[in-house]
C-alpha cells in the first residue's frame, strides 16, 4: 500500500521599523523597511509492507529577503537594498517496524536548512551607522544545516503510552548565541562552524482510572561545540553551547472531577545552562522548578479555564547573558531576565 501527499505554500511578510520621540510620534526620525518572500513545496510518500512502514519526505523551500536602509538618517547617498536569497532542499527518510500490536521500533534520518533572521544579518535591531550597512552587505552570515538521526520505540495500550527516542544532531554553521548582549536582552547570534547535540527523550501517558491521568516528558542531552573563534580572536574547543540545559522535565496529573470539568497540576524542571562559551561557573543560568495549576470546564461550545502559574512564587530565569555594568569592556557578572511571579489567568473560548 502506498500513500502520497503533496502541497505548496507561499507567503510575503512586509515590515516597517520606525523610531520616533514622544510626543512627536507621527514623524519618525528613523524608518527602515524590509520584506521576506517564501515559496515552498513538499511531498510525502509512505509504503506499508507487512509489518514495516517506509516513509520519505522532501521539502524544497526558496526564500528572498531585502532590507531598505534609511539612508537619509545615515546621511549618505542611497546604495540600494541589502538582499539575500536562499534555497533549501530538506529530505527525510524513515522506517517503522511493528513488532506486535502494541510495540513499534523506528529510525529516521533528515537534513534541514534554515536562514538567518533580520536581527542576525544586521547584527542588531537597526542600521544606525554606515559601518553597520557595510557589515550587513558583506553577506558573511551563512545558513544553518543540521543532519538529524533518530531512533526509538513506542509502547501503546488503551490506558498506557511510553515512547523513548534517541537523537543526534550534527550542525554545520549553527546559528547560535555567543554570549554578547543586544538591546532588549536579546543575545547576539553567529555561525558556529561545527557543533552537535545528542541525547534521549521520553514521553509518558498513563490513564490510571477514568478520572485520573498522569503525563510526563523528559529530555537528557549533551551538547558540544567542536571549535569556534570569536571576532576578537578568542578560540574555544569542545565547549558547551550557551543556553542548552542538559535536563528538561515535565510532569502532570489530571483529574476529571465531573464530566467536562478537569483539574490539572503540572511541574516543570529545567537544568542550569551556561551564559558564556568559556563555560565559567560564574556565568550560569540557574536551574528552576515551578508548579502550575489549572481548572477547565467545557459546556457545549463554550470553554472556561482558570490558570495559576508559579504557585510557589519563585524567582526564576529563562534567559540571560554576561553584562558589563560600567561599560569598561570587562564582564561584571551574569544578567538575567526575570520571569513573572505567581500569576493568574482566566480565559474563555467560544466555538462556532
Coordinates of C-alpha atoms in Angstrom, one line a residue:
X1 CA 0.0 0.0 0.0
X2 CA 1.3 3.4 -0.9
X3 CA 0.1 6.8 0.3
X4 CA 1.3 10.0 -1.3
X5 CA 0.6 13.6 -0.2
X6 CA 1.9 16.9 -1.6
X7 CA 1.4 20.6 -1.0
X8 CA 2.6 24.1 -1.8
X9 CA 2.9 27.2 0.4
X10 CA 3.7 30.8 -0.3
X11 CA 3.8 33.9 1.8
X12 CA 5.1 37.5 1.9
X13 CA 6.0 39.5 5.0
X14 CA 6.5 43.2 4.9
X15 CA 7.9 45.1 7.8
X16 CA 8.3 48.8 8.7
X17 CA 10.8 49.6 11.5
X18 CA 10.2 53.1 12.8
X19 CA 11.6 55.0 15.7
X20 CA 10.2 58.3 17.0
X21 CA 10.4 60.6 20.0
X22 CA 7.3 61.2 22.1
X23 CA 5.1 63.3 21.7
X24 CA 6.0 63.7 18.0
X25 CA 5.2 60.0 17.2
X26 CA 3.8 60.9 13.7
X27 CA 7.2 62.0 12.5
X28 CA 9.7 59.2 13.0
X29 CA 13.3 60.1 12.8
X30 CA 14.2 56.6 11.6
X31 CA 12.4 54.5 9.1
X32 CA 13.7 51.3 7.6
X33 CA 11.7 48.7 5.7
X34 CA 12.2 45.1 4.8
X35 CA 10.3 42.3 3.1
X36 CA 10.5 38.5 3.1
X37 CA 9.0 36.2 0.4
X38 CA 8.9 32.4 0.5
X39 CA 7.7 29.7 -1.8
X40 CA 7.9 26.0 -0.7
X41 CA 6.7 22.6 -1.9
X42 CA 6.6 19.4 0.0
X43 CA 5.9 15.8 -1.0
X44 CA 5.5 12.8 1.3
X45 CA 5.2 9.1 0.5
X46 CA 4.6 6.1 2.8
X47 CA 4.8 2.4 1.9
X48 CA 3.4 -0.4 4.0
X49 CA 4.9 -3.8 3.5
X50 CA 3.6 -6.4 6.1
X51 CA 4.8 -5.1 9.5
X52 CA 7.2 -2.5 8.0
X53 CA 6.3 1.1 7.0
X54 CA 8.7 3.2 5.0
X55 CA 8.4 7.0 4.7
X56 CA 10.1 9.6 2.5
X57 CA 9.6 13.3 2.8
X58 CA 11.0 16.1 0.7
X59 CA 10.6 19.9 1.1
X60 CA 12.1 22.4 -1.3
X61 CA 12.0 25.9 0.1
X62 CA 13.2 29.1 -1.6
X63 CA 13.3 32.5 0.1
X64 CA 14.4 36.0 -0.7
X65 CA 14.9 38.8 1.8
X66 CA 15.6 42.5 1.3
X67 CA 16.2 45.5 3.6
X68 CA 15.9 49.1 2.6
X69 CA 18.1 51.1 5.0
X70 CA 17.2 54.7 6.0
X71 CA 19.9 56.4 4.0
X72 CA 18.6 59.9 4.9
X73 CA 19.0 59.0 8.6
X74 CA 22.5 57.7 7.9
X75 CA 23.5 60.8 6.0
X76 CA 24.9 59.0 2.9
X77 CA 23.8 58.6 -0.7
X78 CA 21.4 55.6 -1.3
X79 CA 23.4 52.4 -2.1
X80 CA 20.4 50.2 -2.8
X81 CA 18.8 47.4 -0.9
X82 CA 20.5 44.7 1.1
X83 CA 19.4 41.4 -0.4
X84 CA 19.7 37.7 0.4
X85 CA 18.4 34.6 -1.4
X86 CA 18.3 31.0 -0.1
X87 CA 17.1 27.7 -1.4
X88 CA 16.9 24.7 0.9
X89 CA 16.3 21.0 0.0
X90 CA 15.2 19.2 3.1
X91 CA 14.8 15.4 2.8
X92 CA 13.8 12.8 5.4
X93 CA 13.6 9.0 5.3
X94 CA 12.4 6.7 7.9
X95 CA 11.3 3.1 8.7
X96 CA 8.9 1.8 11.4
X97 CA 8.7 -1.9 12.4
X98 CA 5.5 -3.0 14.1
X99 CA 6.9 -5.7 16.4
X100 CA 3.4 -6.6 17.6
X101 CA 0.0 -4.8 18.1
X102 CA 1.5 -2.7 21.0
X103 CA 5.2 -2.2 20.3
X104 CA 6.9 -0.3 17.5
X105 CA 10.5 0.4 16.7
X106 CA 11.7 3.1 14.3
X107 CA 14.6 5.0 12.9
X108 CA 14.9 8.1 10.7
X109 CA 17.4 10.5 9.1
X110 CA 16.7 14.0 7.9
X111 CA 18.6 17.1 6.8
X112 CA 17.2 20.6 7.3
X113 CA 18.5 24.0 6.5
X114 CA 17.3 27.4 7.8
X115 CA 18.1 31.0 7.1
X116 CA 19.4 33.7 9.5
X117 CA 16.9 36.3 10.7
X118 CA 16.9 40.1 10.1
X119 CA 18.5 40.6 13.5
X120 CA 21.3 38.2 12.6
X121 CA 22.0 39.8 9.3
X122 CA 22.2 43.4 10.5
X123 CA 23.7 42.5 13.9
X124 CA 21.0 44.2 15.9
X125 CA 17.6 45.9 15.6
X126 CA 18.5 48.7 13.3
X127 CA 21.1 50.1 10.8
X128 CA 22.2 53.2 12.7
X129 CA 25.5 54.0 11.0
X130 CA 27.2 53.4 7.6
X131 CA 29.6 50.8 9.1
X132 CA 26.6 48.7 10.0
X133 CA 25.3 48.9 6.5
X134 CA 28.7 47.8 5.1
X135 CA 28.8 44.9 7.5
X136 CA 25.3 43.7 6.6
X137 CA 26.2 43.9 2.9
X138 CA 29.2 41.5 3.3
X139 CA 26.8 38.5 3.1
X140 CA 29.0 36.5 5.5
X141 CA 26.2 35.1 7.7
X142 CA 25.7 31.6 6.4
X143 CA 22.5 29.5 6.6
X144 CA 22.4 26.7 9.1
X145 CA 22.3 23.0 8.2
X146 CA 21.6 20.0 10.5
X147 CA 21.7 16.3 9.9
X148 CA 19.3 14.7 12.4
X149 CA 19.4 11.0 13.3
X150 CA 16.7 9.5 15.4
X151 CA 15.7 6.1 16.6
X152 CA 13.5 4.7 19.3
X153 CA 10.5 2.6 20.4
X154 CA 6.8 3.3 21.3
X155 CA 4.7 1.1 23.6
X156 CA 1.0 1.7 23.4
X157 CA -2.0 0.3 25.2
X158 CA -5.5 1.7 25.7
X159 CA -4.5 3.2 29.0
X160 CA -0.7 3.5 28.8
X161 CA 1.7 5.1 26.3
X162 CA 5.5 5.2 26.6
X163 CA 7.9 6.5 23.9
X164 CA 11.7 6.6 24.2
X165 CA 13.7 8.4 21.5
X166 CA 17.4 8.7 20.9
X167 CA 18.6 11.7 18.8
X168 CA 21.8 13.0 17.4
X169 CA 22.0 16.4 15.6
X170 CA 25.1 17.3 13.7
X171 CA 25.2 21.0 12.9
X172 CA 27.1 23.0 10.2
X173 CA 27.2 26.7 10.7
X174 CA 24.7 26.5 13.6
X175 CA 23.0 29.9 14.2
X176 CA 23.6 30.2 18.0
X177 CA 24.2 32.8 20.7
X178 CA 27.8 33.6 21.7
X179 CA 27.4 35.5 24.9
X180 CA 27.1 39.0 23.6
X181 CA 24.0 41.0 24.5
X182 CA 22.0 43.1 22.2
X183 CA 19.3 45.7 23.3
X184 CA 16.1 44.4 24.9
X185 CA 18.0 41.5 26.5
X186 CA 18.5 39.6 23.2
X187 CA 21.6 37.5 22.7
X188 CA 23.6 38.2 19.6
X189 CA 23.9 35.1 17.4
X190 CA 26.5 34.0 14.8
X191 CA 27.6 30.9 12.9
X192 CA 29.2 28.1 14.8
X193 CA 31.1 26.0 12.2
X194 CA 30.8 22.6 13.9
X195 CA 28.6 21.6 16.8
X196 CA 26.4 18.7 17.9
X197 CA 23.6 17.7 20.3
X198 CA 22.6 14.2 21.3
X199 CA 20.6 12.5 23.9
X200 CA 17.3 10.8 24.9
X201 CA 13.7 11.9 25.1
X202 CA 10.8 10.2 26.7
X203 CA 7.0 10.7 26.8
X204 CA 4.6 9.0 29.2
X205 CA 0.8 9.0 29.3
X206 CA -0.9 6.8 31.9
X207 CA -4.7 6.7 32.4
X208 CA -4.8 5.4 36.0
X209 CA -8.6 5.5 36.2
X210 CA -11.4 7.0 34.1
X211 CA -10.9 10.2 36.2
X212 CA -7.1 10.3 36.7
X213 CA -4.3 10.6 34.1
X214 CA -0.6 11.0 34.5
X215 CA 1.7 12.7 31.9
X216 CA 5.4 13.2 31.7
X217 CA 8.1 14.3 29.2
X218 CA 11.8 14.5 29.6
X219 CA 15.0 15.3 27.7
X220 CA 18.5 14.3 28.7
X221 CA 21.0 15.9 26.3
X222 CA 24.7 16.6 25.8
X223 CA 25.8 19.4 23.5
X224 CA 29.2 20.4 22.2
X225 CA 30.9 23.0 20.0
X226 CA 33.9 21.4 18.3
X227 CA 35.7 24.7 17.7
X228 CA 34.9 28.4 17.4
X229 CA 36.9 31.6 17.2
X230 CA 35.3 34.9 18.1
X231 CA 35.8 38.1 16.1
X232 CA 38.3 39.1 18.8
X233 CA 40.4 36.0 18.2
X234 CA 39.4 34.1 21.3
X235 CA 39.2 30.3 20.5
X236 CA 37.0 27.7 22.1
X237 CA 37.2 23.9 21.6
X238 CA 34.9 21.2 23.0
X239 CA 32.9 23.7 24.9
X240 CA 29.2 23.5 25.8
X241 CA 26.8 25.9 23.8
X242 CA 25.1 28.7 25.5
X243 CA 21.6 28.2 27.0
X244 CA 21.5 24.5 26.4
X245 CA 20.5 22.7 29.6
X246 CA 21.3 19.0 29.9
X247 CA 18.0 18.1 31.6
X248 CA 14.4 19.3 30.9
X249 CA 11.4 17.6 32.5
X250 CA 7.6 18.0 32.8
X251 CA 5.2 16.0 35.0
X252 CA 1.5 16.4 35.3
X253 CA -1.6 14.9 36.8
X254 CA -5.1 15.5 35.6
X255 CA -8.3 14.9 37.5
X256 CA -11.7 14.8 35.8
X257 CA -13.8 16.0 38.8
X258 CA -17.1 15.7 36.9
X259 CA -17.9 15.4 33.3
X260 CA -16.2 18.1 31.3
X261 CA -14.7 19.6 34.4
X262 CA -10.9 19.0 34.8
X263 CA -8.2 20.0 37.3
X264 CA -4.5 19.8 36.3
X265 CA -1.4 20.1 38.4
X266 CA 1.9 20.3 36.5
X267 CA 5.5 20.8 37.3
X268 CA 8.4 21.9 35.1
X269 CA 12.1 21.5 35.7
X270 CA 14.9 23.0 33.6
X271 CA 18.5 22.4 34.4
X272 CA 21.2 25.0 34.6
X273 CA 23.0 26.2 31.5
X274 CA 26.0 28.4 30.6
X275 CA 25.7 32.0 29.5
X276 CA 29.2 32.2 28.0
X277 CA 31.3 30.0 25.8
X278 CA 34.0 29.9 28.4
X279 CA 31.6 27.7 30.5
X280 CA 32.6 29.7 33.5
X281 CA 30.7 28.6 36.7
X282 CA 30.3 32.3 37.5
X283 CA 28.2 32.8 34.3
X284 CA 25.4 30.3 34.7
X285 CA 21.7 30.5 34.2
X286 CA 20.4 28.7 37.4
X287 CA 18.1 25.7 37.2
X288 CA 14.5 26.1 38.2
X289 CA 11.4 24.1 39.2
X290 CA 7.9 25.6 39.1
X291 CA 4.4 24.2 39.6
X292 CA 1.3 25.3 37.8
X293 CA -2.4 24.7 38.4
X294 CA -5.4 24.9 36.2
X295 CA -9.2 24.3 36.1
X296 CA -11.0 23.7 32.8
X297 CA -14.7 23.5 32.2
X298 CA -16.4 22.9 28.8
X299 CA -20.1 23.3 28.2
X300 CA -21.5 22.9 24.6
X301 CA -19.4 25.3 22.5
X302 CA -18.0 27.3 25.5
X303 CA -14.9 26.5 27.4
X304 CA -13.6 28.4 30.5
X305 CA -10.2 28.0 32.0
X306 CA -8.5 29.3 35.2
X307 CA -4.7 29.1 35.5
X308 CA -2.5 29.8 38.4
X309 CA 1.2 29.7 37.4
X310 CA 4.3 29.6 39.5
X311 CA 2.3 28.6 42.6
X312 CA 5.3 28.9 45.0
X313 CA 6.0 32.5 43.7
X314 CA 9.6 31.6 43.0
X315 CA 12.1 34.0 41.3
X316 CA 13.4 32.2 38.2
X317 CA 15.0 33.0 34.9
X318 CA 14.7 31.5 31.4
X319 CA 17.2 33.8 29.7
X320 CA 20.3 35.8 30.4
X321 CA 23.7 36.9 29.3
X322 CA 27.0 38.3 30.7
X323 CA 26.7 42.0 31.4
X324 CA 29.2 44.9 31.6
X325 CA 27.5 47.3 34.0
X326 CA 30.0 50.1 33.9
X327 CA 30.9 49.8 30.2
X328 CA 34.6 49.2 30.8
X329 CA 34.7 46.2 28.4
X330 CA 35.0 43.9 31.5
X331 CA 32.2 41.4 32.3
X332 CA 30.9 42.1 35.8
X333 CA 28.7 39.0 36.1
X334 CA 25.5 37.4 34.8
X335 CA 22.4 39.3 33.9
X336 CA 19.0 37.7 34.0
X337 CA 15.6 38.2 32.5
X338 CA 13.2 37.7 35.5
X339 CA 10.0 35.7 34.8
X340 CA 6.7 36.5 36.4
X341 CA 6.0 35.5 40.0
X342 CA 2.7 33.9 40.9
X343 CA 0.2 34.9 38.3
X344 CA -3.4 34.1 37.3
X345 CA -5.3 33.9 34.0
X346 CA -8.9 33.4 33.1
X347 CA -9.7 32.6 29.5
X348 CA -13.0 31.9 27.7
X349 CA -13.3 30.3 24.3
X350 CA -16.3 30.2 22.0
X351 CA -16.5 27.6 19.2
X352 CA -18.7 28.3 16.2

